[in-house]
PDB file of C-alpha atoms in Angstrom:
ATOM      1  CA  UNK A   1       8.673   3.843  -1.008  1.00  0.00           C
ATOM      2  CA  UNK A   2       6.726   7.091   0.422  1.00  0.00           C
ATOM      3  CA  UNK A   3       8.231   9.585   2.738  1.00  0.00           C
ATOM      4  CA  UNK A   4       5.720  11.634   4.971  1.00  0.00           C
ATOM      5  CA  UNK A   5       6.913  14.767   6.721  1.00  0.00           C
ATOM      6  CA  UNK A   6       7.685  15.253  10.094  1.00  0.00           C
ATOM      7  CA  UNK A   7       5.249  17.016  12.462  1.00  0.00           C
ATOM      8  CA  UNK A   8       5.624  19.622  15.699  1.00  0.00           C
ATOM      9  CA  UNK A   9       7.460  17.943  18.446  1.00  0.00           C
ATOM     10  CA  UNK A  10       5.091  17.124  21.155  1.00  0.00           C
ATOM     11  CA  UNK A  11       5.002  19.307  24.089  1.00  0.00           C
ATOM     12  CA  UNK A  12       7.402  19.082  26.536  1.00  0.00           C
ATOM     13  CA  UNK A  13       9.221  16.771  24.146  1.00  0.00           C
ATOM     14  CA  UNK A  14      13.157  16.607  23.909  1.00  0.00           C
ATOM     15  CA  UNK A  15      13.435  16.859  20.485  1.00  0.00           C
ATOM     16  CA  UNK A  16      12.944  20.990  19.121  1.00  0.00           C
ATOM     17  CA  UNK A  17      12.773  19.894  15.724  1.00  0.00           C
ATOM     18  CA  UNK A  18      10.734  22.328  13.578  1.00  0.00           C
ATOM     19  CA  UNK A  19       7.646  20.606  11.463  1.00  0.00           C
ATOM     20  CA  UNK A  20       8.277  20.358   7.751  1.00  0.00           C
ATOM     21  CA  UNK A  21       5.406  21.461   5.309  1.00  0.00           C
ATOM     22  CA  UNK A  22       2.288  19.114   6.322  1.00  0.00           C
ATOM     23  CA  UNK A  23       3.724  17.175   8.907  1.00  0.00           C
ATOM     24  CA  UNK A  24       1.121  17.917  11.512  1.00  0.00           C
ATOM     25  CA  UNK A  25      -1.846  17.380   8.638  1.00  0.00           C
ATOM     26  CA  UNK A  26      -0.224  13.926   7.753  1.00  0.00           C
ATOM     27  CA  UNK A  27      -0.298  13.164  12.020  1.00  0.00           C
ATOM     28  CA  UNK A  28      -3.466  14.364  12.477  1.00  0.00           C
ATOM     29  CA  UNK A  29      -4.612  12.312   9.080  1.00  0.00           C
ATOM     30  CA  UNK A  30      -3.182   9.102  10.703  1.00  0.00           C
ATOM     31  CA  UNK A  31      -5.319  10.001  13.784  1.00  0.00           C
ATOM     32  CA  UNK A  32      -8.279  10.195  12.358  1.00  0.00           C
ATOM     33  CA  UNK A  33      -7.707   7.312   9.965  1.00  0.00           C
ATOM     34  CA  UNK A  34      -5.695   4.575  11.651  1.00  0.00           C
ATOM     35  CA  UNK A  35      -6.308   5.102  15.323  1.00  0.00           C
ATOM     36  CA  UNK A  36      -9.067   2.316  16.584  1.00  0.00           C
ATOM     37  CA  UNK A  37      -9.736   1.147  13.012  1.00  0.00           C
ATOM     38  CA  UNK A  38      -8.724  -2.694  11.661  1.00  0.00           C
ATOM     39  CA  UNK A  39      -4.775  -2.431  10.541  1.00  0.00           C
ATOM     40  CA  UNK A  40      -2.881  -5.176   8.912  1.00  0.00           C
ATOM     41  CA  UNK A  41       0.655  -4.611   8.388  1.00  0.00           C
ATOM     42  CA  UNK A  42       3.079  -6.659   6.267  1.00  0.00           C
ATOM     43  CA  UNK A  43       6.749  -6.407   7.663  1.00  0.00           C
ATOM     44  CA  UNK A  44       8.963  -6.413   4.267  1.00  0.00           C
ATOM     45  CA  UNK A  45      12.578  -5.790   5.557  1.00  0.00           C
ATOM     46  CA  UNK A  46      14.613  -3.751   8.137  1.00  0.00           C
ATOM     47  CA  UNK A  47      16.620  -0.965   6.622  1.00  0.00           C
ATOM     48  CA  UNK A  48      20.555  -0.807   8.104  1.00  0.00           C
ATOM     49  CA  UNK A  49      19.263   2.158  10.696  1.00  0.00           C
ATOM     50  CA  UNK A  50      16.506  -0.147  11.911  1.00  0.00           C
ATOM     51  CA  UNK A  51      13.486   0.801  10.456  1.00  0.00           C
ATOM     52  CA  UNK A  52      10.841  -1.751   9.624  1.00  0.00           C
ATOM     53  CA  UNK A  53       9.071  -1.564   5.696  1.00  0.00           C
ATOM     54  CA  UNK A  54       6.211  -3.058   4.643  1.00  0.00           C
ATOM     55  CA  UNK A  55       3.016  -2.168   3.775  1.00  0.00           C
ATOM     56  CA  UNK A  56      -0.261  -1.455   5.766  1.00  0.00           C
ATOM     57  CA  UNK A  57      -3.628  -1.664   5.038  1.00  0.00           C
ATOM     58  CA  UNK A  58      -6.599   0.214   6.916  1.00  0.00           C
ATOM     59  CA  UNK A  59     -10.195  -1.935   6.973  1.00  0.00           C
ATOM     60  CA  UNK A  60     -11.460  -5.356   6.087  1.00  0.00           C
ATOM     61  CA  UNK A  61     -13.626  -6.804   3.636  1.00  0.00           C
ATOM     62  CA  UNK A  62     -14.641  -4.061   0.606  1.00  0.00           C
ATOM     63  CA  UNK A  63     -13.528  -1.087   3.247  1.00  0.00           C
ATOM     64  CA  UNK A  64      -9.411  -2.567   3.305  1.00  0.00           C
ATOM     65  CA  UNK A  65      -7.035   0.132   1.818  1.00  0.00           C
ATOM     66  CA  UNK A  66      -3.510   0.580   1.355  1.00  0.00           C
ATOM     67  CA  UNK A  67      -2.958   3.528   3.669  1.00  0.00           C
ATOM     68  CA  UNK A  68       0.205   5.032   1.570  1.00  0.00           C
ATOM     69  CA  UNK A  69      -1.498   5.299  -1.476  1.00  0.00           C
ATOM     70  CA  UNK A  70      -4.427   7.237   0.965  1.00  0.00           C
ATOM     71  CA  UNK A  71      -1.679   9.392   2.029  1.00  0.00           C
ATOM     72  CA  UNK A  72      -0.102   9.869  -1.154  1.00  0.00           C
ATOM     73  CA  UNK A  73      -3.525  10.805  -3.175  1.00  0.00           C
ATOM     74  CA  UNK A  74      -3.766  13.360  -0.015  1.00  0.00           C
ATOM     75  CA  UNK A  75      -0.562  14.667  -0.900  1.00  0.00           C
ATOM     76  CA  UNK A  76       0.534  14.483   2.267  1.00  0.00           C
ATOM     77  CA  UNK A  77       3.350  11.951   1.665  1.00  0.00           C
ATOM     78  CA  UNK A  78       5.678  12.201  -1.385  1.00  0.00           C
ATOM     79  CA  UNK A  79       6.847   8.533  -3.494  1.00  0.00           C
ATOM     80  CA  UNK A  80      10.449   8.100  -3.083  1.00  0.00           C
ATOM     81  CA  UNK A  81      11.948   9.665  -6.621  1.00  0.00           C
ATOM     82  CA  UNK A  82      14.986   7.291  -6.768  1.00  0.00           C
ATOM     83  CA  UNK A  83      11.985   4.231  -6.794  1.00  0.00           C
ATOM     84  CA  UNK A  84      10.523   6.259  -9.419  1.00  0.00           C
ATOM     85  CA  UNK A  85      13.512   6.318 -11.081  1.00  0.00           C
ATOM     86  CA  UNK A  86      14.352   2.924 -10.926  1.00  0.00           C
ATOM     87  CA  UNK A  87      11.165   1.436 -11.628  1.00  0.00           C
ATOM     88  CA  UNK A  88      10.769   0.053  -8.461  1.00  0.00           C
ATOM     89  CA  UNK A  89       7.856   2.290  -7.461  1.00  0.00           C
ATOM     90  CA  UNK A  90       4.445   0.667  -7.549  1.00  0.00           C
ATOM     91  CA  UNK A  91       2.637   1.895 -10.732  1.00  0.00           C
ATOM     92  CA  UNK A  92      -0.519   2.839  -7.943  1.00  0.00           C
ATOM     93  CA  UNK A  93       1.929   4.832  -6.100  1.00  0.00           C
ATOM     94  CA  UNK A  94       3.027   7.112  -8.779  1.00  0.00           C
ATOM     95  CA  UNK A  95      -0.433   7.748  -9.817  1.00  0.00           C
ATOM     96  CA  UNK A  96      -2.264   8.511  -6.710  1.00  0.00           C
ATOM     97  CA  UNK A  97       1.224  11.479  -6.672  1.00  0.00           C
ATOM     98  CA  UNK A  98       0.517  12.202 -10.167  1.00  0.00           C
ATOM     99  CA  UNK A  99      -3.478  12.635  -9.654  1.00  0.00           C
ATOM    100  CA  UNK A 100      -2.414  14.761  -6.147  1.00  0.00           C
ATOM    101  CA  UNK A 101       0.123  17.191  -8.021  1.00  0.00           C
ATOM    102  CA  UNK A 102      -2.572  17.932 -10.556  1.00  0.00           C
ATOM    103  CA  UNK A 103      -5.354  18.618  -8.558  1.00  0.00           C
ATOM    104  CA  UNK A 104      -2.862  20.665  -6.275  1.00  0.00           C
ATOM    105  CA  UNK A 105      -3.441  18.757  -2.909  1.00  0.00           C
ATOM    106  CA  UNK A 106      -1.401  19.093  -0.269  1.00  0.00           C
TER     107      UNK A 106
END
């Protein structure tokens, strides 16, 4: 449902892909706020190339989150516009992107 850009290649990396437009905020973001912390992640489906969806949540107790809508309302990850389209875009999703255009994060 949310697409976050891709950062810098690491060094010495075989890849010379250039970073899109806050890819290495949205990496160094997960760093701060995923690395060593209490994840939970619910496996949806496998897409035909072979990546995993689901959903993650950062936390336990009153601190759990759902980490895309942190990383949308950071605007540093963008909903999906054919979900939007089609309805299939959770309603706290489209918000959090909403509320992140207007205060012109990201």
């Amino acid at each position: 449902s949310i697409r976050c850009p891709h950062p810098s290649p690491s060094p010495g990396g075989k890849v010379n892909k250039a970073a899109e437009p806050f890819g290495d905020e949205s990496k160094r973001h997960a760093r701060l706020h995923v690395l060593q912390r209490y994840v939970e992640i619910v496996c949806n489906g496998v897409t035909n190339s072979g990546i995993i969806t689901g959903d993650m949540m950062v936390g336990q107790g009153g601190q759990r989150r759902d980490y895309a809508i942190e990383l949308v309302g950071a605007g540093l990850a963008t909903v999906d516009q054919r979900k939007i389209d089609y309805g299939e875009a959770p309603r706290s999703l489209v918000d959090a992107q909403s509320a992140a255009q207007e205060s012109k994060v990201g």
